[in-house]
Coordinates of C-alpha atoms in Angstrom, one line a residue:
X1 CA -35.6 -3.1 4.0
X2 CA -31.9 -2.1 3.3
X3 CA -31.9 -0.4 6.3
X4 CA -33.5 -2.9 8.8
X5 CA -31.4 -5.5 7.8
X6 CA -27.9 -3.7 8.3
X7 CA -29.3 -2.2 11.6
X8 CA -29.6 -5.6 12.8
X9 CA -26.3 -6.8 11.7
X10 CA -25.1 -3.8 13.2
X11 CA -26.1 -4.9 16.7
X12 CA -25.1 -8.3 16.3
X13 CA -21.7 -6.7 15.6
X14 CA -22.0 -4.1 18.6
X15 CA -23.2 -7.2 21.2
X16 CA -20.2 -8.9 19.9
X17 CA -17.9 -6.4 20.6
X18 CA -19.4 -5.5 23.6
X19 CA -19.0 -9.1 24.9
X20 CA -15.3 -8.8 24.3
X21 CA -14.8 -5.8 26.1
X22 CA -13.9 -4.1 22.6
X23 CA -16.1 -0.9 21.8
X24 CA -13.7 1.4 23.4
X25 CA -13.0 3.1 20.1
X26 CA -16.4 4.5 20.7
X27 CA -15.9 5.4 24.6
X28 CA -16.9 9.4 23.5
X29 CA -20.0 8.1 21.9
X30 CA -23.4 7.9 24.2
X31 CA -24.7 5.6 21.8
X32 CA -22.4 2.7 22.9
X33 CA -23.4 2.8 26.3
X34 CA -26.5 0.8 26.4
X35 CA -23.8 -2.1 24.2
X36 CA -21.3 -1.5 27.0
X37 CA -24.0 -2.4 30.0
X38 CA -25.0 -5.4 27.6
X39 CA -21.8 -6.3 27.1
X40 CA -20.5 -6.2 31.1
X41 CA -23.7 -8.9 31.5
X42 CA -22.5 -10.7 28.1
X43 CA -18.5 -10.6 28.6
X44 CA -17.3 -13.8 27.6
X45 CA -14.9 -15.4 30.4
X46 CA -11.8 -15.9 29.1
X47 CA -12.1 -12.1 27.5
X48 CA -10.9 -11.3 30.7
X49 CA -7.6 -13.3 29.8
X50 CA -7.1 -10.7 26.9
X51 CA -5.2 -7.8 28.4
X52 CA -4.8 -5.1 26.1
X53 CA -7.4 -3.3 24.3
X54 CA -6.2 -4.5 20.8
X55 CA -6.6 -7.9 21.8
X56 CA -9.9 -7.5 22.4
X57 CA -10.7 -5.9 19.3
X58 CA -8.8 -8.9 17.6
X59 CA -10.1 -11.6 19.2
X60 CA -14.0 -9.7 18.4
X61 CA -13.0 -9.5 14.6
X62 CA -11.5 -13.2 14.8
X63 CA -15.2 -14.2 15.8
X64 CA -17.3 -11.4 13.2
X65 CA -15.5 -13.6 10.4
X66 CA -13.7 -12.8 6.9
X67 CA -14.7 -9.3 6.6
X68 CA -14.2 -8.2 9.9
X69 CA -10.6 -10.1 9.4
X70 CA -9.6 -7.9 7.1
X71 CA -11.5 -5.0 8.2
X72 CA -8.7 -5.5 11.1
X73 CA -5.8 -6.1 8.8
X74 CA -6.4 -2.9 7.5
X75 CA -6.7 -0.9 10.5
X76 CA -3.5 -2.1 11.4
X77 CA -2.1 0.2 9.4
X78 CA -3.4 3.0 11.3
X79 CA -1.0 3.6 13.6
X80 CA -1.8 7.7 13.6
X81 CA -5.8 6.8 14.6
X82 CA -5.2 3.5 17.1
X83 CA -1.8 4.1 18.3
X84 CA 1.1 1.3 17.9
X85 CA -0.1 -0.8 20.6
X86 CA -3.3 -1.3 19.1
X87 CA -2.1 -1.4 15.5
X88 CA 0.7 -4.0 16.8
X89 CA -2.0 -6.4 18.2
X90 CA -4.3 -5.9 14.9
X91 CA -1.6 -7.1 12.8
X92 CA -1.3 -10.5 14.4
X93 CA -5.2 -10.9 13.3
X94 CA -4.7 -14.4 11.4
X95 CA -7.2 -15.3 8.8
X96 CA -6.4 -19.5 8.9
X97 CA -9.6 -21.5 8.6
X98 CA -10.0 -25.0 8.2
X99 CA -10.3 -26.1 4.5
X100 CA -13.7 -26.7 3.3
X101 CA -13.8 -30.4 1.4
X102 CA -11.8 -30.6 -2.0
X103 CA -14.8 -32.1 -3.9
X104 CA -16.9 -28.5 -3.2
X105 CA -13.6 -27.0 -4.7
X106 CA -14.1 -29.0 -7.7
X107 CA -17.3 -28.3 -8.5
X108 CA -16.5 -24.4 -7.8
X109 CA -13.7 -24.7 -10.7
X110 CA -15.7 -26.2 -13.2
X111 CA -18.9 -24.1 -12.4
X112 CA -16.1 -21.5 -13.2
X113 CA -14.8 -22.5 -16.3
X114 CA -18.1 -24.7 -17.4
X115 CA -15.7 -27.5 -18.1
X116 CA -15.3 -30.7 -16.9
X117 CA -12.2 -30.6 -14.3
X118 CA -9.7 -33.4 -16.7
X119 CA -10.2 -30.9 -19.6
X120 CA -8.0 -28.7 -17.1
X121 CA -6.0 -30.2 -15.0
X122 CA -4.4 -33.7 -15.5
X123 CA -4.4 -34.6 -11.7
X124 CA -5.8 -32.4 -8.9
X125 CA -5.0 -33.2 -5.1
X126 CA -8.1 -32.8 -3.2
X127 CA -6.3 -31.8 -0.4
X128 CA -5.7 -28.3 0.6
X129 CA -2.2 -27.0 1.3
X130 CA -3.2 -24.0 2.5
X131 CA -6.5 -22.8 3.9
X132 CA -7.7 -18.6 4.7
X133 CA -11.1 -17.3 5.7
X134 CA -11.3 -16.3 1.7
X135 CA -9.8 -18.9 -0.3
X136 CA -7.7 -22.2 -0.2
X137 CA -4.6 -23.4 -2.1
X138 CA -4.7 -26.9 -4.1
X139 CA -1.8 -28.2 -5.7
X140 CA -2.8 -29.0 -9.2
X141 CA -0.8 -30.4 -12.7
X142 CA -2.2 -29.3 -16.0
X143 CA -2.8 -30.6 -18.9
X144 CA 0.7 -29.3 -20.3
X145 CA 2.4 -30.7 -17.8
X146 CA 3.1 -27.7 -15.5
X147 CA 2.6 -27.8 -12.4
X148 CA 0.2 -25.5 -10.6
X149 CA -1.2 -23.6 -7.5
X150 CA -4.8 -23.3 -7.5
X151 CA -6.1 -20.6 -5.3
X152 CA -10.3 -21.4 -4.8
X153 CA -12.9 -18.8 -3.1
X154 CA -14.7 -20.3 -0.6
X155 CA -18.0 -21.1 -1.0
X156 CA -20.6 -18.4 -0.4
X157 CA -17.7 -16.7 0.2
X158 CA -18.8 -14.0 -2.2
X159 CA -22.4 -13.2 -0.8
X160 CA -21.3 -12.8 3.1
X161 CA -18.4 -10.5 2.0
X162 CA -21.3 -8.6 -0.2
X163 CA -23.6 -8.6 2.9
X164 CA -20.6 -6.8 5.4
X165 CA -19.3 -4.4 1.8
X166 CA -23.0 -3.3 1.7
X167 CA -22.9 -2.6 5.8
X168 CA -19.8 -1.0 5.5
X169 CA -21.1 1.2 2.4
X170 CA -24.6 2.0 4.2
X171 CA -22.2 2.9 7.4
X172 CA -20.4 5.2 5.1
X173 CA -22.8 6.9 3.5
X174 CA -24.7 7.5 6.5
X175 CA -20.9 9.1 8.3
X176 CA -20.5 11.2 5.0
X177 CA -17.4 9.7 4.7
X178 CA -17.6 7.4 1.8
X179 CA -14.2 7.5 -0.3
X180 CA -13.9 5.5 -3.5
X181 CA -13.2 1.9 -3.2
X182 CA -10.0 0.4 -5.4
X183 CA -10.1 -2.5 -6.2
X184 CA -7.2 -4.6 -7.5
X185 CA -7.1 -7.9 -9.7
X186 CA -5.1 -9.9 -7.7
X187 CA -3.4 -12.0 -10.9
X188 CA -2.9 -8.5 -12.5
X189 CA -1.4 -7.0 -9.3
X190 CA 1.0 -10.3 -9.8
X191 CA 1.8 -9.9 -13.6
X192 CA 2.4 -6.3 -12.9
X193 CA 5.3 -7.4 -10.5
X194 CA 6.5 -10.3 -12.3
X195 CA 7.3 -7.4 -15.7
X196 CA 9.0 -5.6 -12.9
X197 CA 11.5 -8.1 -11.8
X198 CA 11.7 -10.2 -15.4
X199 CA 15.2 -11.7 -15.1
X200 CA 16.1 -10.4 -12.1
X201 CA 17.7 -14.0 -10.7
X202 CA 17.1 -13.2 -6.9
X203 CA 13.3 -12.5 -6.7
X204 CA 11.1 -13.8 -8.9
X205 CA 6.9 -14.4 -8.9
X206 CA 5.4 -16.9 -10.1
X207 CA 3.7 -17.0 -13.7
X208 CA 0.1 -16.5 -14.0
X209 CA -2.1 -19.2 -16.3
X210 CA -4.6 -16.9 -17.0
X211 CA -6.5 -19.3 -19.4
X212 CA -7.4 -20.6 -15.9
X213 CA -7.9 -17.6 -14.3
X214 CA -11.2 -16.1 -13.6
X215 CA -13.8 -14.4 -11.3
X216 CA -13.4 -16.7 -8.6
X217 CA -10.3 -19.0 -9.4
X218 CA -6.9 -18.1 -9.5
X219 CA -4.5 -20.2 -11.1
X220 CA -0.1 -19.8 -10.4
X221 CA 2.7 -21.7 -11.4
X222 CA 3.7 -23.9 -8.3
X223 CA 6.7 -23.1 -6.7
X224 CA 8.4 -25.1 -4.0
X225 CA 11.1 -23.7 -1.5
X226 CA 11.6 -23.2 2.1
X227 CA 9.8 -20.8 4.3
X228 CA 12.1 -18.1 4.5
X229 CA 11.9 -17.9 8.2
X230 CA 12.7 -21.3 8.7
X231 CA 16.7 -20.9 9.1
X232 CA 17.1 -24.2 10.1
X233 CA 15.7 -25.6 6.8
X234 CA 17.5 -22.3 4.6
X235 CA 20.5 -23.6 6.2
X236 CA 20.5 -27.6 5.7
X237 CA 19.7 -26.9 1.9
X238 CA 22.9 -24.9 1.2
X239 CA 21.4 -21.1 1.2
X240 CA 23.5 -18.4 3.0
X241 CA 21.8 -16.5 5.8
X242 CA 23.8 -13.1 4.9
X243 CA 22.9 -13.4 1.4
X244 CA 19.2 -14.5 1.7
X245 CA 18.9 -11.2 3.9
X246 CA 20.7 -8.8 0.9
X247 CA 18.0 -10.4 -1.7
X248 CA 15.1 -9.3 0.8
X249 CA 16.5 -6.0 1.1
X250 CA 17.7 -5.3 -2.3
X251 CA 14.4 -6.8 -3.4
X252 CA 12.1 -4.0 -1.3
X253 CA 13.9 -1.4 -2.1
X254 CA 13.4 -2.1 -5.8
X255 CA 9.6 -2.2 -5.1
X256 CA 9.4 0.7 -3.4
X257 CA 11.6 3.0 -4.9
X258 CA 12.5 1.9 -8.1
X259 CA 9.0 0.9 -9.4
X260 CA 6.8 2.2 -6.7
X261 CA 4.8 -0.7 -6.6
X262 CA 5.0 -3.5 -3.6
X263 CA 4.1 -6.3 -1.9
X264 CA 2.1 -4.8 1.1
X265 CA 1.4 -8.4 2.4
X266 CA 5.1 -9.6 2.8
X267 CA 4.7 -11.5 6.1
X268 CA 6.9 -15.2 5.8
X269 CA 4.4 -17.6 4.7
X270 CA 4.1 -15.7 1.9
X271 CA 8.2 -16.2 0.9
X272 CA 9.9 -18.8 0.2
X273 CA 13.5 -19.7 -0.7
X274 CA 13.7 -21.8 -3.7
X275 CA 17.0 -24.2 -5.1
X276 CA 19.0 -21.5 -6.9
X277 CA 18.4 -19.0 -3.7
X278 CA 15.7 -16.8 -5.5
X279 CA 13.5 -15.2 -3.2
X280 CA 9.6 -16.3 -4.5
X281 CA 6.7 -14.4 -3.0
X282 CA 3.0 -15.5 -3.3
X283 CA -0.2 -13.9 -2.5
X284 CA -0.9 -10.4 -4.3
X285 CA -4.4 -9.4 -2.6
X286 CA -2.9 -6.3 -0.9
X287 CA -0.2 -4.4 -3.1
X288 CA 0.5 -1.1 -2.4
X289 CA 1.8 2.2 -4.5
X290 CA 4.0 4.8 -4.5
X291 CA 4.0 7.9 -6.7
X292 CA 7.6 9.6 -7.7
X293 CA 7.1 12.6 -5.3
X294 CA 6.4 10.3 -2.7
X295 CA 9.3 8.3 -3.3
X296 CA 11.1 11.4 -3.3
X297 CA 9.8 12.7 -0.2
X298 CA 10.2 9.0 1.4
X299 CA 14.3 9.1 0.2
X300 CA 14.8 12.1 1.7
X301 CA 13.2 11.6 4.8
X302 CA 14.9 9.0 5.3
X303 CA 18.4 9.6 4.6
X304 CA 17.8 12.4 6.8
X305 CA 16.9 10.6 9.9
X306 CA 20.1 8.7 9.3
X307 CA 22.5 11.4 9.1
X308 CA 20.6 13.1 11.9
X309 CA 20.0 16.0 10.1
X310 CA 16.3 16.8 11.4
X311 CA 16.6 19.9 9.5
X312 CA 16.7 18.2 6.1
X313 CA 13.6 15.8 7.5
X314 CA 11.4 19.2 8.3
X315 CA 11.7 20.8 5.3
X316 CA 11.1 17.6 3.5
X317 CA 8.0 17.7 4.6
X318 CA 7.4 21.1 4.0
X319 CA 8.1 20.8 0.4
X320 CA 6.1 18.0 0.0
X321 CA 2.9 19.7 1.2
X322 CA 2.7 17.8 4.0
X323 CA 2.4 19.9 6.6
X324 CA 1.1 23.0 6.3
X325 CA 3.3 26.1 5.8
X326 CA 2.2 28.5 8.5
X327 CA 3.5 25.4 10.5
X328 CA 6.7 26.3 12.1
X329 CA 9.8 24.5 10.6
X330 CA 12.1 24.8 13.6
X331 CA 9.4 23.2 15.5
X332 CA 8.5 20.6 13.3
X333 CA 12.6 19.5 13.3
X334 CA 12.6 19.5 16.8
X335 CA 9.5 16.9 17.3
X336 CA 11.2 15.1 14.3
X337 CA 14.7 15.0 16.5
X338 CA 12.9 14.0 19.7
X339 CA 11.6 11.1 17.7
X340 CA 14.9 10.1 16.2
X341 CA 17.4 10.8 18.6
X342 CA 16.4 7.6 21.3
X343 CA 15.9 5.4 18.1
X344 CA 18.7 6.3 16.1
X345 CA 21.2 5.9 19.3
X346 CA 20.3 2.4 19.6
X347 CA 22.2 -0.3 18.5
X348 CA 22.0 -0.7 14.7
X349 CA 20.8 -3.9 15.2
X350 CA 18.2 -2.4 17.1
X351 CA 16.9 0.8 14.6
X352 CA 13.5 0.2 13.4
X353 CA 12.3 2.6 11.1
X354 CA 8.8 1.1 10.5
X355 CA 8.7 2.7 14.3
X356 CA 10.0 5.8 13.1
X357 CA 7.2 5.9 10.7
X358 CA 4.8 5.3 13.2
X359 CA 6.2 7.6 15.8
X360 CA 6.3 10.7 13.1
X361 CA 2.8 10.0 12.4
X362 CA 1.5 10.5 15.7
X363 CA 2.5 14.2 15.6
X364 CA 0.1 14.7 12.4
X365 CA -2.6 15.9 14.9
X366 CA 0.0 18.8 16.4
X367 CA 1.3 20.0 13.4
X368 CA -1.9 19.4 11.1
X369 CA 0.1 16.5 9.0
X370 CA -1.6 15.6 6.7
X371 CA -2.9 11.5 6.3
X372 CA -0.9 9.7 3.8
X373 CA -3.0 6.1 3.8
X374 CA -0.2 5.0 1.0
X375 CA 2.5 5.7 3.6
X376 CA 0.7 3.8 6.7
X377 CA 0.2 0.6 3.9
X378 CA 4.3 0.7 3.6
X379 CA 4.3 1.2 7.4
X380 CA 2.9 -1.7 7.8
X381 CA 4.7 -3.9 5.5
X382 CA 8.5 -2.0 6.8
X383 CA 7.5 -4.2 10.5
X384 CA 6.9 -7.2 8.3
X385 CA 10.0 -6.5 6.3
X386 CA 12.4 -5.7 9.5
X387 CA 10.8 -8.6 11.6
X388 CA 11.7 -11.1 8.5
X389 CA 15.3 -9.5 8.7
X390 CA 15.6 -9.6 12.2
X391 CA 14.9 -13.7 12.1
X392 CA 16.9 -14.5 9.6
X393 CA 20.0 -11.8 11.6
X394 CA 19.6 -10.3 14.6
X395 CA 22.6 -8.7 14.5
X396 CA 21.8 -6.9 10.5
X397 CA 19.6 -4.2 10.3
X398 CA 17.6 -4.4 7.0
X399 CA 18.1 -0.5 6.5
X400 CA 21.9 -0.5 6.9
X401 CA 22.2 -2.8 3.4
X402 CA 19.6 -0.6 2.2
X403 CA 20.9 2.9 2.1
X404 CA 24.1 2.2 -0.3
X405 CA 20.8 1.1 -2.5
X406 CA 19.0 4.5 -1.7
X407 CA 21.7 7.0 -1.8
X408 CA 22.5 5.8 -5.5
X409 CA 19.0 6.0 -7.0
X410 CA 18.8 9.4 -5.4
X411 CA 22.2 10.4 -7.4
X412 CA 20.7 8.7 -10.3
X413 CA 16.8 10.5 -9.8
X414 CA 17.8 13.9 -7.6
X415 CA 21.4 14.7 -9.0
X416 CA 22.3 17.4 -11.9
X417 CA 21.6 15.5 -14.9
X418 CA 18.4 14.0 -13.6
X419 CA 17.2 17.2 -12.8
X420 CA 18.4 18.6 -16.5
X421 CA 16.3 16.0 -17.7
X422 CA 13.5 16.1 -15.6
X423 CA 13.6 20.5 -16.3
X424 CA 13.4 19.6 -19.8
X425 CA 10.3 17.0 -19.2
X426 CA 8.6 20.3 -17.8
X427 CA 9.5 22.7 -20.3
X428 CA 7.9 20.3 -22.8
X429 CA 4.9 20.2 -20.9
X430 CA 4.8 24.2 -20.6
X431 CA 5.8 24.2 -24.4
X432 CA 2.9 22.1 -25.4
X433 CA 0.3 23.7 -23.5
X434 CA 0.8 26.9 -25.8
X435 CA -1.3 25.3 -28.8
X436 CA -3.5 24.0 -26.5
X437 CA -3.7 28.1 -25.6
X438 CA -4.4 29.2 -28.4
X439 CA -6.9 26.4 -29.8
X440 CA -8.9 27.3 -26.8
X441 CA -9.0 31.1 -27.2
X442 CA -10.1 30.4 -31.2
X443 CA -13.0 28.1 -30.0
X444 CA -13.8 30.9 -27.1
X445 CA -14.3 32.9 -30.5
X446 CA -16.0 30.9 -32.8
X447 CA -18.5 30.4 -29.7
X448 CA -19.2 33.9 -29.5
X449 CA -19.7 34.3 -33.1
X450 CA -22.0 31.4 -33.5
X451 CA -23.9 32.8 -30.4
X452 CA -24.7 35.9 -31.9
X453 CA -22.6 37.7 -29.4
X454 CA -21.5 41.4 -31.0
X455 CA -18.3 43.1 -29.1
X456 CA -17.6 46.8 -30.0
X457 CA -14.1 47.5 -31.3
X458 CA -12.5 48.8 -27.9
X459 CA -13.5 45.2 -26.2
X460 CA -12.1 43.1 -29.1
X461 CA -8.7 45.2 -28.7
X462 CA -8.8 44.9 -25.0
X463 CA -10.0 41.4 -25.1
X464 CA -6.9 40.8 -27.7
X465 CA -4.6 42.8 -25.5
X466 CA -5.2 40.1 -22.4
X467 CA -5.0 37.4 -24.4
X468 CA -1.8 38.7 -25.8
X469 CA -0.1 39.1 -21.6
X470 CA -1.7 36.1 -21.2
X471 CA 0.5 34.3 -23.9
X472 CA 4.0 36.3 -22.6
X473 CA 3.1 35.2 -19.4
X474 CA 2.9 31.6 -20.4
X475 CA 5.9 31.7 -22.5
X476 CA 8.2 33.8 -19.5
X477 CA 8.7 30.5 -17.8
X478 CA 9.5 28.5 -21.2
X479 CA 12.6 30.8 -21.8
X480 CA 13.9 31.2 -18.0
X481 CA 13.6 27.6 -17.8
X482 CA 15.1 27.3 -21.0
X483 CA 17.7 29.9 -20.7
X484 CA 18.5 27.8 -17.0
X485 CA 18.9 24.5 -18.7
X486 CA 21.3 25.6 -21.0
X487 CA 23.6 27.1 -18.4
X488 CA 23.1 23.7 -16.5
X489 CA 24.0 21.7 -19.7
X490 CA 27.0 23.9 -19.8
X491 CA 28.3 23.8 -16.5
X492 CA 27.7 19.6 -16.3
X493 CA 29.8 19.7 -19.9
X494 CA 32.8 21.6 -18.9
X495 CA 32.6 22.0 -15.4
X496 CA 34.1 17.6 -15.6

């Protein structure tokens, strides 16, 4: 039954991608052609008006609904599968649907909660401000006073996103492919960032009312501002251009590398400006993550590009396991310099790194690069982040008051006394593996003798003899590293 049923979605999805002219991802495929034949007696006339492939595809997702929406908003990330072009036209994929009536989104709340709506809010405007193909916005006052964003799931919403997630899952399986799914709490994805930037007075989130949060509902603080695209409007109500661009820049960076944890959606109507010049950001359904190595890596990479040393950029990536080591470095810092060299000699106005990114992914195929989906997710969100820059100053680049911001955390996380202190993190961590050692060795014992097992004399001695090089070996490291730390500690305290 399972089957059946996602077989004939899948050919209502194959007829409607064949009408659009938009299965050439699966040109190599001899299974598409019969779609292809279909789809050249189907095509829809004004599909013809759509140019490039990745219009197509769009415009075929536009009409497949929510899921395949997102489903396209995620493949824009994929710059190393699609190419940029493709990726480019993906990530103008817009997910505005008219609202659905505000009576339906009152009955959805107090289904929700199992309350009566006044026992919640004191006044609740029917009227959408906002409306997505998976939720809509209603401004809302509650019963303390505050006032509110109310962000409502569409209705049924939840069963036609099932029906495509169990297509998607079936298509998985079936490919072998299936990875793990994570999923993120959208209000705890937004609390999360809020802790990170409490009293920070130029980006702030707004506060989550999690008594009327749930499943379905999610319930914000309202904030009011200016879109932070609209200069015209940023500019009547007092904000400075060159400082509203600083905030964005000093504000991703923090994400990114301070925290490792950022706004992956970061496209204008989801910032606004408000009266004291804070820069407020809503919507926390895609976030992404950064581990420290990868902020690392991302650091260095970066300020190598900039300095042009293509060198530094190779080996980065070399130390950082992502590219194989029977790769050749030399070569690998020559494709990196072919990459940089007609970007970086641009105007600085003109630099975009987001397209470095995506350039330097395209050579994972010819130097077996390994696919760093956390890196295409920032990717993404560096075009929204350098478009948003570029509109508010063509003439700053984003990066530029960036790298001042850069260079000092890596002082701060790659210079002598971080590294003293991050030696000494690792020489507790060998130090307290050596109980762990020997705990395991005595249970390895107490096993055998509650098995019955019965060693002769010579095995126990040999037996205690590897255990014994096994321990020295263990504790080598602890006293180089020690011995190292302490001539590091010496030279940092007189060497000033």
């Amino acid at each position: 039954m399972r089957s059946t049923r996602n077989l004939a979605r899948l050919i209502r999805i194959g007829l409607t991608l064949a009408r659009y002219d938009a299965l050439f991802p699966l040109d190599a495929l001899p299974a598409a052609i019969p779609f292809q034949r279909v789809g050249r007696a189907l095509k829809l006339r004004h599909a013809g008006s759509l140019e490039r492939p990745g219009q197509r595809l769009a415009a075929a997702f536009g009409e497949l609904g929510p899921s395949f929406i997102k489903l396209g908003q995620l493949l824009s990330t994929r710059a190393d599968l699609f190419g940029e072009e493709i990726t480019l036209d993906l990530a103008s994929l817009q997910d505005r649907l008219p609202p659905f009536p505000g009576r339906e989104a009152r009955a959805l709340i107090e289904a929700e909660f199992a309350n009566p709506l006044k026992d919640l809010f004191a006044s609740f405007d029917e009227t959408a401000v906002a409306a997505a193909s998976i939720a809509q916005v209603h401004f809302a006052q509650t019963t303390e006073g505050r006032d509110v964003a109310v962000k409502v799931l569409r209705p049924g919403i939840v069963e036609a996103f099932s029906r495509d997630l169990d297509l998607f899952l079936w298509l998985a399986r079936l490919s072998e492919r299936l990875q793990p799914l994570l999923r993120r709490f959208e209000a705890a994805a937004a609390s999360e960032l809020a802790e990170n930037f409490a009293g920070d007075p130029d980006f702030r989130v707004p506060r989550v009312d999690w008594r009327r949060t749930g499943r379905r509902v999610l319930t914000l603080e309202r904030i009011s501002g200016v879109r932070i695209d609209d200069r015209a409007a940023l500019v009547a109500a007092g904000h400075r251009i060159d400082d509203l661009v600083v905030k964005a820049a000093g504000a991703f960076f923090n994400q990114v590398f301070r925290d490792g944890f950022f706004h992956a959606d970061l496209h204008p109507g989801n910032m606004f400006v408000d009266a004291s010049g804070a820069i407020v950001v809503v919507d926390f359904g895609i976030m992404g993550r950064l581990d420290r190595a990868t902020r690392f890596y991302l650091a260095d990479m970066l300020l190598g590009f900039l300095s042009g040393d293509y060198r530094r950029v190779a080996e980065v990536h070399f130390t950082a396991g992502y590219v194989p080591p029977r790769r050749s470095v030399d070569a690998f810092a020559q494709a990196c310099r072919a990459i940089g060299e007609p970007i970086l000699g641009r105007p600085l106005q003109e630099i975009s790194f987001a397209r470095l990114l995506g350039q330097l992914f395209q050579v994972t195929e010819q130097f077996e690069m390994e696919t760093q989906p956390q890196l295409l997710l920032l990717q993404k969100t560096m075009v929204q982040v350098e478009g948003l820059g570029r509109r508010l100053d063509p003439e700053v680049n984003i990066w530029t008051l960036a790298r001042p911001l850069i260079e000092a955390w890596m002082r701060e996380n790659r210079g002598p006394e971080a590294r003293l202190q991050q030696g000494l993190e690792t020489l507790a961590e060998v130090i307290d593996r050596v109980p762990r050692l020997i705990r395991d060795l005595e249970r390895l014992v107490g096993d055998w003798s509650r098995e019955g097992v019965i060693m002769h004399a010579e095995t126990l001695a040999a037996q205690a003899a590897k255990r014994a090089r096994h321990l020295a070996i263990l504790l080598v490291p602890v006293w180089l590293v020690t011995a190292s730390l302490v001539a590091i500690a010496l030279a940092l305290v007189f060497g000033r």
